[in-house]
mmCIF file of C-alpha atoms in Angstrom:
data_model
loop_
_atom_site.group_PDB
_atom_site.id
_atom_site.type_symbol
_atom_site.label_atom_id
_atom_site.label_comp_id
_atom_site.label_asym_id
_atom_site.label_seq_id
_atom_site.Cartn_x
_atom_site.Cartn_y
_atom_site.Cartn_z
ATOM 1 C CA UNK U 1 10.978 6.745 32.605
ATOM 2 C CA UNK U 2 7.477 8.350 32.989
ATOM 3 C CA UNK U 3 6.107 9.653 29.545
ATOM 4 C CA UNK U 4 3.321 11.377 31.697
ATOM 5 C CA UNK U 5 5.791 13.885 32.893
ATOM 6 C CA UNK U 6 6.431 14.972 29.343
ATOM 7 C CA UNK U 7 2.583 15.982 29.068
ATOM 8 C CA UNK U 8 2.430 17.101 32.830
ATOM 9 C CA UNK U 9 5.855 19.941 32.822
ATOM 10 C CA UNK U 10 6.253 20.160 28.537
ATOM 11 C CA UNK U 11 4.709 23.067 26.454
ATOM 12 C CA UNK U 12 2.193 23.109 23.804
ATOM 13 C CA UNK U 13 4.685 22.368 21.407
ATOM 14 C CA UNK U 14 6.705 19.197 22.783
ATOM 15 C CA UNK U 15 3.040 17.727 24.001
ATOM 16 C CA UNK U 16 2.127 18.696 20.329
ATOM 17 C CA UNK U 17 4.708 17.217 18.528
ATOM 18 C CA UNK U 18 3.866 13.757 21.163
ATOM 19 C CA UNK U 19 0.466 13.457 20.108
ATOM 20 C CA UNK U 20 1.476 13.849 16.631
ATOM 21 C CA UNK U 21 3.829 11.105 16.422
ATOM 22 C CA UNK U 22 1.402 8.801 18.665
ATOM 23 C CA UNK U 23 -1.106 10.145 15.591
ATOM 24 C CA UNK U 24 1.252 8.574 13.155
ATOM 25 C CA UNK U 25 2.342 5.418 14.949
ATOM 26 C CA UNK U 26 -1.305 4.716 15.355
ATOM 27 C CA UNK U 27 -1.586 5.895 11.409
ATOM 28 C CA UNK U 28 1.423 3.510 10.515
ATOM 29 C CA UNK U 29 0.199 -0.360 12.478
ATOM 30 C CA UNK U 30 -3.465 0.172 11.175
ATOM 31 C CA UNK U 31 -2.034 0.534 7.369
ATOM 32 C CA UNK U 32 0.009 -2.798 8.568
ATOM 33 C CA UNK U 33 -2.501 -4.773 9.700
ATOM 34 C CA UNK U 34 -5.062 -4.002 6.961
ATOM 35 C CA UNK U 35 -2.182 -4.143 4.280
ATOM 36 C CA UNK U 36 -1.111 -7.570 5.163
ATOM 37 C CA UNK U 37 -4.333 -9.235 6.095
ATOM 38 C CA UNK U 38 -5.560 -7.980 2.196
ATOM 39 C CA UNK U 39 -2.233 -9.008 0.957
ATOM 40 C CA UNK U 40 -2.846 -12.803 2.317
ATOM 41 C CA UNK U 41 -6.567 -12.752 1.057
ATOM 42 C CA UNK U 42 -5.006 -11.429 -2.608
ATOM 43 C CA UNK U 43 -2.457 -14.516 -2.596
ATOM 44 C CA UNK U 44 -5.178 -16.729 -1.828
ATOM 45 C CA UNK U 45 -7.801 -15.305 -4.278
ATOM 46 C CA UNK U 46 -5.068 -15.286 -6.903
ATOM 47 C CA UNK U 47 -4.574 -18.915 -6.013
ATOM 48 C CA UNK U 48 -8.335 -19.945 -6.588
ATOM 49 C CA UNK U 49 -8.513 -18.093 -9.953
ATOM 50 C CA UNK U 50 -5.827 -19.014 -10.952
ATOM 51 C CA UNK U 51 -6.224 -22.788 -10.774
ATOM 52 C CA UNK U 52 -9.696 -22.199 -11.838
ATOM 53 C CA UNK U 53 -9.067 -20.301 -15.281
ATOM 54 C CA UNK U 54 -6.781 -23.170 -16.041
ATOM 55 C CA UNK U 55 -8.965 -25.776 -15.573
ATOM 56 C CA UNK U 56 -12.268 -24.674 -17.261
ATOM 57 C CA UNK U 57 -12.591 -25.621 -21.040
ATOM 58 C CA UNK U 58 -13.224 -22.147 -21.921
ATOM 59 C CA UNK U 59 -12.259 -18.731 -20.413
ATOM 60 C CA UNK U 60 -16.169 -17.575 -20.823
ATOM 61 C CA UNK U 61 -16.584 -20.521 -18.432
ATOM 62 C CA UNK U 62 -14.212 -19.821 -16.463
ATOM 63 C CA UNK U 63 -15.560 -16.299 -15.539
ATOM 64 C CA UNK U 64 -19.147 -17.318 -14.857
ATOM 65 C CA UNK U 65 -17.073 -19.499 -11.860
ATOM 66 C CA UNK U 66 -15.398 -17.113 -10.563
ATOM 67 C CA UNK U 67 -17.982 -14.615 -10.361
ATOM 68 C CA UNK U 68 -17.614 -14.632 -6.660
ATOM 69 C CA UNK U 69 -14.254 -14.415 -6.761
ATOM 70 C CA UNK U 70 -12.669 -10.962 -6.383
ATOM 71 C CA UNK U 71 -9.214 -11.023 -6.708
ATOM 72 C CA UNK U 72 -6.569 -9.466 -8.723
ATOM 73 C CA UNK U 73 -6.483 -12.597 -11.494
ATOM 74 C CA UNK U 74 -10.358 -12.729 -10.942
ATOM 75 C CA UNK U 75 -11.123 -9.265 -12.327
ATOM 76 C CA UNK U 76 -8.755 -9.484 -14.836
ATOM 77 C CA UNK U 77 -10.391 -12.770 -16.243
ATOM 78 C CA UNK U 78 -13.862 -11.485 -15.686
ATOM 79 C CA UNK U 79 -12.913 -7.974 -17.530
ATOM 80 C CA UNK U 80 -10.903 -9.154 -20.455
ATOM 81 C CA UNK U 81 -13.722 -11.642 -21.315
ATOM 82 C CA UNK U 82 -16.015 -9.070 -21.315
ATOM 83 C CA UNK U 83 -13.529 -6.776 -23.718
ATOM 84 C CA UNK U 84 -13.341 -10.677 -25.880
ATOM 85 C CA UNK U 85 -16.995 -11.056 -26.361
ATOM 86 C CA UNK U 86 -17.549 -6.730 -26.228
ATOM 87 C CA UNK U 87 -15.337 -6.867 -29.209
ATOM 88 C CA UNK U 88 -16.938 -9.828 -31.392
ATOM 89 C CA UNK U 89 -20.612 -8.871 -30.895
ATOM 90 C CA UNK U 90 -19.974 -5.659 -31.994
ATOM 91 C CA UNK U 91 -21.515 -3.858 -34.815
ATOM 92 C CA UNK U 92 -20.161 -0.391 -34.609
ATOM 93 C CA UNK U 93 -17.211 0.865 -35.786
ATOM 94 C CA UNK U 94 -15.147 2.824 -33.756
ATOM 95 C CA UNK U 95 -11.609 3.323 -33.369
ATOM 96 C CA UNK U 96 -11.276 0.224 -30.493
ATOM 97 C CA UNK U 97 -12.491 -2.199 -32.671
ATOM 98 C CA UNK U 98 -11.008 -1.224 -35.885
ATOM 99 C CA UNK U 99 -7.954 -2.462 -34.216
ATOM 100 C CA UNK U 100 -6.542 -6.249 -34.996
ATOM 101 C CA UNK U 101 -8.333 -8.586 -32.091
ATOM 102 C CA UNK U 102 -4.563 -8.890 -30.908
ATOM 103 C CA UNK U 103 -4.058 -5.306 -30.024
ATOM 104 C CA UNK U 104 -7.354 -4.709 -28.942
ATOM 105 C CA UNK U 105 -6.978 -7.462 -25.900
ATOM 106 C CA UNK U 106 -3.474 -5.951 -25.231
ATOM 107 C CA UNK U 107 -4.617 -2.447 -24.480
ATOM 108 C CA UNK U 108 -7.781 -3.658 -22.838
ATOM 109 C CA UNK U 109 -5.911 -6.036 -20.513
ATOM 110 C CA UNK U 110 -3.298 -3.306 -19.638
ATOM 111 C CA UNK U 111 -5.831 -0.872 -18.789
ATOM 112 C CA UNK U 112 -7.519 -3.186 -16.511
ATOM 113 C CA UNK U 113 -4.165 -4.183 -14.886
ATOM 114 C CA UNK U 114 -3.156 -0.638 -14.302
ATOM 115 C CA UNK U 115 -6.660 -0.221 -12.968
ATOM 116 C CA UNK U 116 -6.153 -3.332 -10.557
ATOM 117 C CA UNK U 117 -3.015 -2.633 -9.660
ATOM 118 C CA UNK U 118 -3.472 1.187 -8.351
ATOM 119 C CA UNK U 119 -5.806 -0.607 -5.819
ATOM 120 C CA UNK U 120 -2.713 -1.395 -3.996
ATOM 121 C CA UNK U 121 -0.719 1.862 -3.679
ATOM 122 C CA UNK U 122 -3.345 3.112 -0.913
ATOM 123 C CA UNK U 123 -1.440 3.939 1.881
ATOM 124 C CA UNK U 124 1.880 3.438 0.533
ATOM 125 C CA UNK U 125 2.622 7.433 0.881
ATOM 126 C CA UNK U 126 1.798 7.348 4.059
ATOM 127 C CA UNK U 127 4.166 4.844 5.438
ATOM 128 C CA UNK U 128 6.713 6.666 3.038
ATOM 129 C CA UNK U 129 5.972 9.978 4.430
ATOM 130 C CA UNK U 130 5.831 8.540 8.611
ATOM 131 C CA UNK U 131 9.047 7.171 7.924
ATOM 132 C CA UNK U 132 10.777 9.870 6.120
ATOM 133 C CA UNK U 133 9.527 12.826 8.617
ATOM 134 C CA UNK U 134 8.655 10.899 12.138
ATOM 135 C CA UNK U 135 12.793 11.315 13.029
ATOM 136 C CA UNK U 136 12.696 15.131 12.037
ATOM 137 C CA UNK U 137 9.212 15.423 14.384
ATOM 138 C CA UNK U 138 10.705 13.493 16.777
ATOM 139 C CA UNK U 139 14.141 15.859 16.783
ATOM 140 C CA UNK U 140 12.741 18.846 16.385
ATOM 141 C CA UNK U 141 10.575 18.136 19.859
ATOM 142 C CA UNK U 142 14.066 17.426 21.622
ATOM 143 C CA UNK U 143 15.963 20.219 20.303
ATOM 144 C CA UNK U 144 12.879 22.252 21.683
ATOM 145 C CA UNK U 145 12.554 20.334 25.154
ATOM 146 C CA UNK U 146 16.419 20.868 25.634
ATOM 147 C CA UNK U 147 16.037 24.845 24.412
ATOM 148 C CA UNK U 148 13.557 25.491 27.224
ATOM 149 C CA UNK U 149 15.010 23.161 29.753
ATOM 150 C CA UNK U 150 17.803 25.167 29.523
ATOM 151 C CA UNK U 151 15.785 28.230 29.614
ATOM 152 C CA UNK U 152 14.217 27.028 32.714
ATOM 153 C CA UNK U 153 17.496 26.021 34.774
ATOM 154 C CA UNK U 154 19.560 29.352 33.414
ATOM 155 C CA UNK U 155 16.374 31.191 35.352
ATOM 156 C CA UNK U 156 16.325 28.874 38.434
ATOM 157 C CA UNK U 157 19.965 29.258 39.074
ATOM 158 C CA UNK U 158 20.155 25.376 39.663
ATOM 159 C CA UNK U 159 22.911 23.766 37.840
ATOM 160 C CA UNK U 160 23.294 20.666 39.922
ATOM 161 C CA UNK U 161 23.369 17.234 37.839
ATOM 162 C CA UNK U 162 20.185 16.302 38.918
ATOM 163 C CA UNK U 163 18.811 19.559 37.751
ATOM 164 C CA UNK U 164 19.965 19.078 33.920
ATOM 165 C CA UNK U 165 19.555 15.548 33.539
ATOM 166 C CA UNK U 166 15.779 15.471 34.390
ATOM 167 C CA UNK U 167 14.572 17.705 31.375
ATOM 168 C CA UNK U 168 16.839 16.579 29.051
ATOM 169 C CA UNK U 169 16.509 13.080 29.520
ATOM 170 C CA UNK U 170 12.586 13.510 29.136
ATOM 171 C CA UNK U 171 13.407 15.823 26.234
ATOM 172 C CA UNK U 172 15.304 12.740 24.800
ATOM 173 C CA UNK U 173 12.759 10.895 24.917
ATOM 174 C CA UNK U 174 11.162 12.662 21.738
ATOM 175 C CA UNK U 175 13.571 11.609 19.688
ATOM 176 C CA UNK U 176 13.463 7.864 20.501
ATOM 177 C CA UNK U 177 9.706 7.906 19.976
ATOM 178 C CA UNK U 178 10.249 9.766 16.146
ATOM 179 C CA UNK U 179 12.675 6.496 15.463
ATOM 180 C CA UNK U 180 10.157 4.235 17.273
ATOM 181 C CA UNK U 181 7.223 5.467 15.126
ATOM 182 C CA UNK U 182 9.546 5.809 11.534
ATOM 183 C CA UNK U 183 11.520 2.110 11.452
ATOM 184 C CA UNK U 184 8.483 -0.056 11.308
ATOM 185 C CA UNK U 185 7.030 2.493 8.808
ATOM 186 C CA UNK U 186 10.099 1.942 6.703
ATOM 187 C CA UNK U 187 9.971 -1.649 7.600
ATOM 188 C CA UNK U 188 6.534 -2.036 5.945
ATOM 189 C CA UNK U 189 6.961 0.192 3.417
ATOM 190 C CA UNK U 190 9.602 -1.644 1.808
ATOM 191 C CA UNK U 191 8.218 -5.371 2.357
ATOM 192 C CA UNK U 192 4.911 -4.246 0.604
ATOM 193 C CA UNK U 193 6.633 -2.511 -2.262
ATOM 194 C CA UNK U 194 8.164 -6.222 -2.463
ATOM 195 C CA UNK U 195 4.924 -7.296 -2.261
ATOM 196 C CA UNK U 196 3.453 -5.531 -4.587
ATOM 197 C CA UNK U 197 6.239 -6.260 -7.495
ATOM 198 C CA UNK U 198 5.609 -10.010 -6.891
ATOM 199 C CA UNK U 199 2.026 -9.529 -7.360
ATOM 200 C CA UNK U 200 2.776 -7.237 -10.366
ATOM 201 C CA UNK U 201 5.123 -9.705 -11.886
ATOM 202 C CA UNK U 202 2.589 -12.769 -10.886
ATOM 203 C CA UNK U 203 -0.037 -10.684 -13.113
ATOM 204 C CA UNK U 204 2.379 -9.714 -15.767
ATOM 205 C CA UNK U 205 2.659 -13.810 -16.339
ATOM 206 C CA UNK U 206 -1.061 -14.068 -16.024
ATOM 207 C CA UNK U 207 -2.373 -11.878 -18.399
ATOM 208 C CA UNK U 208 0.504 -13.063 -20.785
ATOM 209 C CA UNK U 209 -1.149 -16.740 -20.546
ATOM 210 C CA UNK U 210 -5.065 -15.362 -20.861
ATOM 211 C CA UNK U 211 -3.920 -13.125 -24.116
ATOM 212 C CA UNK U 212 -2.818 -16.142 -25.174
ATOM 213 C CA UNK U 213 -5.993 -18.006 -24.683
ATOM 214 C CA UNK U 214 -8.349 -15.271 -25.393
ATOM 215 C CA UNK U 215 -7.078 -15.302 -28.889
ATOM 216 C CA UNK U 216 -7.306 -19.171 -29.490
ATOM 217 C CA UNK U 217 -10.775 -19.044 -28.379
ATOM 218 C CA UNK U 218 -13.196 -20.934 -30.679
ATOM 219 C CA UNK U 219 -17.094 -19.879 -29.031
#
């Protein structure tokens, strides 16, 4: 079937609602590619930091090594030692560090996880919205093609076979591009909300382990 017919005999609003879906397909593979190929980089930077913070001698160590390093685990390290030695060289008291050394690391490491973590929600609505409203785009175009196809025939007095199955059939076709652009929307949508709870728990069990540490160390 030739898609340039739909943009050489459709209206404003069928070519309209075609550009807008190829506007969100092209919306939905960049947020794909850029969300995967950071995902990989985050598994390996978590990797390196993570085999790095367990074998330095101390954690104050281990940050000046991974000062390159910027993943997930790498902040974290690099901001709770900072909130470690913040909260032992100082001399002013405020209502942080009158807290117990134990309490003070939880909320610090929390807020920094919560920080590092909402780095990772960008373009998550998106792909939820594509998916969610692409069909509905995509059916509202046909029911429209199919109104004024109609239109058009009912006014030609044709009402031969050939007549009615050319504009519907190219009508049609809007709906099959709204499920083209939505499934791999939904598709990737739900494998990086997976992804994004394994890297969530993977941190949860990180920052469990540095606590742990932070408050055992002796410099």
């Amino acid at each position: 079937m030739n898609l340039s017919l739909v943009f050489q005999s459709g209206d404003f609003v069928l070519i309209a609602v075609f550009l807008m879906l190829v506007a969100m397909s092209i919306t939905t593979w960049s947020i794909i590619v850029l969300r995967f190929v950071r995902l990989r980089k985050v598994k390996q930077g978590n990797a390196e930091a993570k085999k790095t913070v367990l074998g330095a001698f101390t954690l104050k160590e281990a940050a000046q090594k991974l000062g390159s390093n910027e993943s997930p685990m790498g902040q974290l390290t690099a901001e709770s030692v900072r909130a470690y030695q913040g909260y032992r060289q100082s001399s002013d008291k405020t209502l942080a560090t009158a807290l117990p050394l134990n309490e003070y690391l939880v909320i610090q490491i929390r807020n920094s996880m919560s920080q590092i973590m909402r780095q990772f929600d960008g373009g998550m609505a998106a792909l939820a919205s594509i998916g969610a409203t692409a069909p509905f785009i995509g059916l509202f175009g046909t029911v429209w093609g199919i109104y004024h196809a109609l239109i058009n025939i009912s006014q030609s007095g044709q009402m031969s076979i050939a007549a009615v199955a050319g504009p519907i059939g190219e009508a049609l076709v809007a709906t099959a591009a709204g499920l083209f652009v939505a499934i791999p929307a939904v598709l990737a949508y739900n494998f990086l909300t997976r992804g994004n709870k394994s890297l969530s728990q993977d941190m949860d069990a990180f920052a469990h382990d540095l606590h742990v540490r932070l408050l055992n160390q002796k410099d």
